[in-house]
Coordinates of N, CA and C in Angstrom, one line a residue:
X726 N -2.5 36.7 15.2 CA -3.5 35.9 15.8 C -4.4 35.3 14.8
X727 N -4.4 35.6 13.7 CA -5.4 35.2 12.7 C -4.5 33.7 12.4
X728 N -3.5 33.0 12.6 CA -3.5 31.7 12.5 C -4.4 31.1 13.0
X729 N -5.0 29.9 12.1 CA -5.8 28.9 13.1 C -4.9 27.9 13.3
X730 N -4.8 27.1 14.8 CA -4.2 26.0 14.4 C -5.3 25.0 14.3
X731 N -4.3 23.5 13.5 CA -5.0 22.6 13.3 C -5.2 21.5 14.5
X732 N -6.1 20.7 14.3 CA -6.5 20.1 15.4 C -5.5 18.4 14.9
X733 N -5.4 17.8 15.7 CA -4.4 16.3 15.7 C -5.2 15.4 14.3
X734 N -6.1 15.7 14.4 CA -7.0 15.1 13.2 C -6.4 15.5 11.9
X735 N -6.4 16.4 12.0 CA -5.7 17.2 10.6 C -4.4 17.0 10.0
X736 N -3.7 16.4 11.2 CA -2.5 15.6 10.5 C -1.9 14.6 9.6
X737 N -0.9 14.9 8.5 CA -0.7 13.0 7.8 C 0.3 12.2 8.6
X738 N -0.2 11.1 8.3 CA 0.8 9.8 8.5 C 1.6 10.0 8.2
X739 N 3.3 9.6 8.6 CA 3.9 9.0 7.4 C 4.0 7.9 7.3
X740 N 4.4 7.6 6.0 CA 4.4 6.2 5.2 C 5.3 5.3 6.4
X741 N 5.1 4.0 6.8 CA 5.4 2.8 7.4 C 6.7 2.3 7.1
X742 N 7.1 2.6 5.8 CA 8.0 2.0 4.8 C 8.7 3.1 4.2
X743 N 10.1 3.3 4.3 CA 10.5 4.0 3.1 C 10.1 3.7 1.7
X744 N 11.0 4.7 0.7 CA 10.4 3.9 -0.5 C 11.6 3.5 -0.8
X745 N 12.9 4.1 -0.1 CA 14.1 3.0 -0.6 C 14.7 2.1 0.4
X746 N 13.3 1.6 1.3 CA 13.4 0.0 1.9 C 12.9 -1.4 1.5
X747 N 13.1 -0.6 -0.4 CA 12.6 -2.0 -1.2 C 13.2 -3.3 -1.1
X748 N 14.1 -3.3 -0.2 CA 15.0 -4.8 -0.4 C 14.6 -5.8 0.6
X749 N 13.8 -5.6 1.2 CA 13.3 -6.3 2.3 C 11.8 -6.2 2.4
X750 N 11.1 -7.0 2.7 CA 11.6 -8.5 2.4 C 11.9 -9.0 0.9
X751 N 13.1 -10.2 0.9 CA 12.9 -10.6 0.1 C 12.0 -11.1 -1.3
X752 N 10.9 -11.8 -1.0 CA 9.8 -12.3 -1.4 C 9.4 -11.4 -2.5
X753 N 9.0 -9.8 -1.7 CA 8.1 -8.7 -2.0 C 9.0 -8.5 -3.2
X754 N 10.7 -8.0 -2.5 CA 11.8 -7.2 -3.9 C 11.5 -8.1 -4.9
X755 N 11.9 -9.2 -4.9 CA 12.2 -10.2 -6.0 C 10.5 -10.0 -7.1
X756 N 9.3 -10.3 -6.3 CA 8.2 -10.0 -6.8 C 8.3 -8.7 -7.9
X757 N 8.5 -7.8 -7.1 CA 8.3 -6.2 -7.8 C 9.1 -5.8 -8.6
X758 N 10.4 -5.8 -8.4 CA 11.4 -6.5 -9.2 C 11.7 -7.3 -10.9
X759 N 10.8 -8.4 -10.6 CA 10.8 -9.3 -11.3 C 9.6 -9.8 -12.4
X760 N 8.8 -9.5 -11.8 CA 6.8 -9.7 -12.2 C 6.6 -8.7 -11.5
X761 N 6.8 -7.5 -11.6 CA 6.1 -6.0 -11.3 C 4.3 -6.2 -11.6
X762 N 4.0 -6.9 -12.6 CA 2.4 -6.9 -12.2 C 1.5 -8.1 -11.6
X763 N 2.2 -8.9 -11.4 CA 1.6 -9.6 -10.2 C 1.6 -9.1 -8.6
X764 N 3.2 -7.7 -9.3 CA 2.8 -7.5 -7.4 C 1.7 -6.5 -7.6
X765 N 1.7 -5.9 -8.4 CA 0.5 -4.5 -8.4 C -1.0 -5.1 -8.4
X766 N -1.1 -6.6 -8.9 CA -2.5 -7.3 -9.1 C -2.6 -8.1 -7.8
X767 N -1.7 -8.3 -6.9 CA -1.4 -8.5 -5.6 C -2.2 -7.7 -4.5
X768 N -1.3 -6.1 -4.9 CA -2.0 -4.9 -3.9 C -3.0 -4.6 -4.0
X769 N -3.5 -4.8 -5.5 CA -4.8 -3.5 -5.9 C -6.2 -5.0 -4.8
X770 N -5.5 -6.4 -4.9 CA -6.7 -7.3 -4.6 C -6.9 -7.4 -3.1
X771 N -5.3 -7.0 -2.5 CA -5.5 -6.9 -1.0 C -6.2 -5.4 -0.4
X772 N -6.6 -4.5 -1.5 CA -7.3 -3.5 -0.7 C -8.8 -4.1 -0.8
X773 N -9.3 -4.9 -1.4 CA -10.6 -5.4 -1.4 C -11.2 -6.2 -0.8
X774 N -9.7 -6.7 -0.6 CA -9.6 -8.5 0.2 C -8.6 -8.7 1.4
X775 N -8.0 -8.1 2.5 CA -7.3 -8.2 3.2 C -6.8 -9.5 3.3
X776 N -7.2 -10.6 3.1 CA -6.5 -11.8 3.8 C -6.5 -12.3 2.4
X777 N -6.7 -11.8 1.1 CA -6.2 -12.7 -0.3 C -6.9 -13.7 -0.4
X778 N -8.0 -14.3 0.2 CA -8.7 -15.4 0.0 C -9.1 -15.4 -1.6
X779 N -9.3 -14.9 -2.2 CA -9.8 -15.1 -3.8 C -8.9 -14.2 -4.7
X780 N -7.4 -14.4 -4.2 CA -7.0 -13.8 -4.5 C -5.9 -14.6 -5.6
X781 N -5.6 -14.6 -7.3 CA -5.5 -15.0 -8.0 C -4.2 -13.9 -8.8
X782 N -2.8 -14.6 -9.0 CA -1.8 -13.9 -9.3 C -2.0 -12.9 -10.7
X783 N -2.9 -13.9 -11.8 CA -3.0 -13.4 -12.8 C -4.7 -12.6 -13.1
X784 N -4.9 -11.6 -12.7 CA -6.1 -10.9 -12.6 C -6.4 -9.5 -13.7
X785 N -7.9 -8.9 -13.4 CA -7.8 -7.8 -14.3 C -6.2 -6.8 -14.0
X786 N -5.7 -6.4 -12.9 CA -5.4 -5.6 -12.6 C -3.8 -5.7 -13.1
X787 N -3.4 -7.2 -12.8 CA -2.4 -7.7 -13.6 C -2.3 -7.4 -14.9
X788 N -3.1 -7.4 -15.4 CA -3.6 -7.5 -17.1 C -3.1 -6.1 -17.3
X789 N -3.6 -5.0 -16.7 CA -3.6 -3.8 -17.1 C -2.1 -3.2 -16.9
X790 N -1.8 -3.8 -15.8 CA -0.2 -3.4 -15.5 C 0.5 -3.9 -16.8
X791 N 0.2 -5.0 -17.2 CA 1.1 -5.3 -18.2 C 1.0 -4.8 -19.7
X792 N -0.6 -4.3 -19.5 CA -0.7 -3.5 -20.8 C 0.5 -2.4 -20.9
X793 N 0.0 -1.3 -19.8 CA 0.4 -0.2 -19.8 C 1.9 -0.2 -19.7
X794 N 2.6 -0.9 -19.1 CA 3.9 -1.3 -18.5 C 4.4 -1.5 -20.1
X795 N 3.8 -2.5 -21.2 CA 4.4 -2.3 -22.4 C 4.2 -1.0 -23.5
X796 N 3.5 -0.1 -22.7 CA 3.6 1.1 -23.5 C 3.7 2.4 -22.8
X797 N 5.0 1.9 -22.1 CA 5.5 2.3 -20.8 C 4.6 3.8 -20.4
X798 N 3.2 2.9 -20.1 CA 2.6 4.7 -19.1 C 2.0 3.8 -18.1
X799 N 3.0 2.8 -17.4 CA 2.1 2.4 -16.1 C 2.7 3.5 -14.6
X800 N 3.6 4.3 -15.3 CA 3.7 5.2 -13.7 C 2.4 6.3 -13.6
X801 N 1.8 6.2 -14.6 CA 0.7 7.3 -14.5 C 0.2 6.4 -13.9
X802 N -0.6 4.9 -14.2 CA -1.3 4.5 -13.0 C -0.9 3.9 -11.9
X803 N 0.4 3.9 -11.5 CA 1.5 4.0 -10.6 C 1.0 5.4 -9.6
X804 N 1.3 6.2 -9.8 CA 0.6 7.6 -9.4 C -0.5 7.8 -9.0
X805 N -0.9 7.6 -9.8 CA -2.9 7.6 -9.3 C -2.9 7.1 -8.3
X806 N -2.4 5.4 -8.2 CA -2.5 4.4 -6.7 C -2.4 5.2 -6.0
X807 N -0.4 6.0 -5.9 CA -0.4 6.3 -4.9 C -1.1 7.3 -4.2
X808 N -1.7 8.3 -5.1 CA -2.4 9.0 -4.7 C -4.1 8.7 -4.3
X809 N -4.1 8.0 -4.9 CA -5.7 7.3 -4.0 C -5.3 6.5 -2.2
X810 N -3.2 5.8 -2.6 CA -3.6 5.3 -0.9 C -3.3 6.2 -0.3
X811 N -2.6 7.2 -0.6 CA -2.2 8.8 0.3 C -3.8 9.2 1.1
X812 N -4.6 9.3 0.2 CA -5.8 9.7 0.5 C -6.6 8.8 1.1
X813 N -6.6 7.6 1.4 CA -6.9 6.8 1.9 C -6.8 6.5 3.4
X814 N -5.5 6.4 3.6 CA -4.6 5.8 4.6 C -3.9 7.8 5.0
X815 N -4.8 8.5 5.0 CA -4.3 10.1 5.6 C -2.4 10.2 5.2
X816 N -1.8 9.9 4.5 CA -0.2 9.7 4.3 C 0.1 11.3 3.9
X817 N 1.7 11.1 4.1 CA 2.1 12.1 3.9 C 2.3 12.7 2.5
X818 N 2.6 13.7 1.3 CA 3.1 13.6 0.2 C 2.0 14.6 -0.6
X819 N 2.7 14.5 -1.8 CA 1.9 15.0 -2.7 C 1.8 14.6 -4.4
X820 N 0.6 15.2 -5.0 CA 0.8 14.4 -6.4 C 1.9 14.9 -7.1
X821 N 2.6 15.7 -7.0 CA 4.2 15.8 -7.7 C 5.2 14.6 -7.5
X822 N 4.9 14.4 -6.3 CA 5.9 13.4 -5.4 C 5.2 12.3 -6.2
X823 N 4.4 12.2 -6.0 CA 3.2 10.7 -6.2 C 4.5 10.4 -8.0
X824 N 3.9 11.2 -8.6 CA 4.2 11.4 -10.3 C 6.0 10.8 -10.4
X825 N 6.7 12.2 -9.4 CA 8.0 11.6 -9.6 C 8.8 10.1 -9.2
X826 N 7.9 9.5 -7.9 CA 8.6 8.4 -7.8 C 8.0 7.2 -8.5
X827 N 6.7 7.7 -9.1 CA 6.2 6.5 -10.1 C 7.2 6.3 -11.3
X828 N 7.7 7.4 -11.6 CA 8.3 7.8 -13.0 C 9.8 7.0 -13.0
X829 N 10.8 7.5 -11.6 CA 11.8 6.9 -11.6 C 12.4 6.0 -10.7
X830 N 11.2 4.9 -10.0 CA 11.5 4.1 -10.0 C 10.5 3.4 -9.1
X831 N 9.6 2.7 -10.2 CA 8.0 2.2 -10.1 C 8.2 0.7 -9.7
X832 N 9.7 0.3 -9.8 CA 9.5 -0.8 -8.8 C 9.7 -1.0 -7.6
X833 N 10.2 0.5 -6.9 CA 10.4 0.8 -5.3 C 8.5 1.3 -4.6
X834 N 8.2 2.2 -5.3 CA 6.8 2.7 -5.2 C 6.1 1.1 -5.2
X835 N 5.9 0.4 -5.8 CA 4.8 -0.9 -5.8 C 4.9 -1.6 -4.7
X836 N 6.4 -2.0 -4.6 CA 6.9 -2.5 -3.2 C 6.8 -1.8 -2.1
X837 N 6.7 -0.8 -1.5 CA 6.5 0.7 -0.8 C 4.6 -0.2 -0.2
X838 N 4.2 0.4 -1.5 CA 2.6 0.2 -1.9 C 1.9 -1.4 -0.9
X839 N 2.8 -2.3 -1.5 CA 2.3 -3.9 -0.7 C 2.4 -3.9 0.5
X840 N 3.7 -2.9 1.2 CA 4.0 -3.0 2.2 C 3.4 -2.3 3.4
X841 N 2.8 -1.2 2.7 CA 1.9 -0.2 3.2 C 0.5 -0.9 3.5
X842 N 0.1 -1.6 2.0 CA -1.2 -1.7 2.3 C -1.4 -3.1 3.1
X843 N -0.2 -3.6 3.2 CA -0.2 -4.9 4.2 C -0.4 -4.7 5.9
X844 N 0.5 -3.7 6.2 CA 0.4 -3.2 7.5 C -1.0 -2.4 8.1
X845 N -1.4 -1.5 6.8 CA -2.6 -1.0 7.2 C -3.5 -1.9 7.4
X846 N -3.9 -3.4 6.9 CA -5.2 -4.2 6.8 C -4.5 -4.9 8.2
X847 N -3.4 -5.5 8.8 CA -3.2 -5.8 9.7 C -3.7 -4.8 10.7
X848 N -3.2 -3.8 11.0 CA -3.9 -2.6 11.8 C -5.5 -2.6 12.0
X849 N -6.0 -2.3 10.8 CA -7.3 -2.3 10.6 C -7.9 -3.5 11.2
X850 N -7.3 -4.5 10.8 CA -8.1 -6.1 11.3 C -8.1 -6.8 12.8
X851 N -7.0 -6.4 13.3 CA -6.5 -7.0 14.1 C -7.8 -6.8 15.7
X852 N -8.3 -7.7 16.4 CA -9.0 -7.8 17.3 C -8.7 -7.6 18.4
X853 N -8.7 -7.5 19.6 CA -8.2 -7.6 20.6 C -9.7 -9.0 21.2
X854 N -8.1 -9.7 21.9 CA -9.0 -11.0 22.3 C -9.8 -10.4 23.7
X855 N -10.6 -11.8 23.6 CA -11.6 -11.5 25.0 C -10.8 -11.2 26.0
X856 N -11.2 -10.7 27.2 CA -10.7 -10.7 28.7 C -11.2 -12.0 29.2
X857 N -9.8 -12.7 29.9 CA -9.6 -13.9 30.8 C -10.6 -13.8 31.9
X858 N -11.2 -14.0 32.2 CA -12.1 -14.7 33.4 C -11.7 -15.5 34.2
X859 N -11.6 -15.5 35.5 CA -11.4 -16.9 36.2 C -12.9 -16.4 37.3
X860 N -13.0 -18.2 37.4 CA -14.5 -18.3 37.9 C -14.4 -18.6 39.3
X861 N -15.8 -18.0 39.7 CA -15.2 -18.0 41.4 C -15.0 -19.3 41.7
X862 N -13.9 -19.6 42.7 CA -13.5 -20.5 43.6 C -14.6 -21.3 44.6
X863 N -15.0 -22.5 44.3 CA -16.1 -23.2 45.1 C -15.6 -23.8 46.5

């Protein structure tokens, strides 16, 4: 009897996205894929900015990806992300997990990452319109 259980609050998400449903969409693979730090200078701008209005391919965050990417320790900040959107977005996982899919294969994780945090700001944004009216009949 000394279990407590947890209450519905206490539970994680899981992730929206596999991490090996990098190939779709197009756009995103070829991005992450191809310019890995325009997509990460992409994500890091849409958690600030959901709709990308000042959002510019070649940025700090770009910059840093490419630093690190050339002295190959961008899965450590690969990791971190994911562990800051885990914690964010209530997701499932852990920083082992975070570490190992940064490590082997940080172009599925980024793409994973855009896709997640695209859906979440859609979620989060999205309004529900007015209620229709019709006016009394004269």
């Amino acid at each position: 009897m000394g279990a407590s259980q947890s209450s519905s609050s206490d539970q994680l998400n899981k992730w929206s996205h596999s991490i090996w449903g990098c190939c779709s969409p197009t756009r995103i693979c070829l991005l992450g894929c191809c310019c890995p730090c325009f997509l990460y200078g992409k994500t890091q701008s849409r958690l600030n900015d959901p709709a990308l209005q000042e959002h510019t391919y070649l940025n700090g965050d770009c910059c840093l990806y490419t630093v690190t990417q050339s002295c190959g320790l961008h899965c450590l900040i690969l990791a971190r992300k994911r562990t800051d959107l885990r914690k964010r977005y209530r997701l499932s996982g852990g920083v082992c997990g975070d570490c190992l899919q940064a490590w082997c294969c940080s172009s599925c994780v980024l793409i994973q990452h855009e896709k997640e945090i695209e859906k979440q700001c859609r979620t989060l944004t999205y309004q529900q319109p007015p209620t229709m009216i019709y006016p009394e009949p004269r």
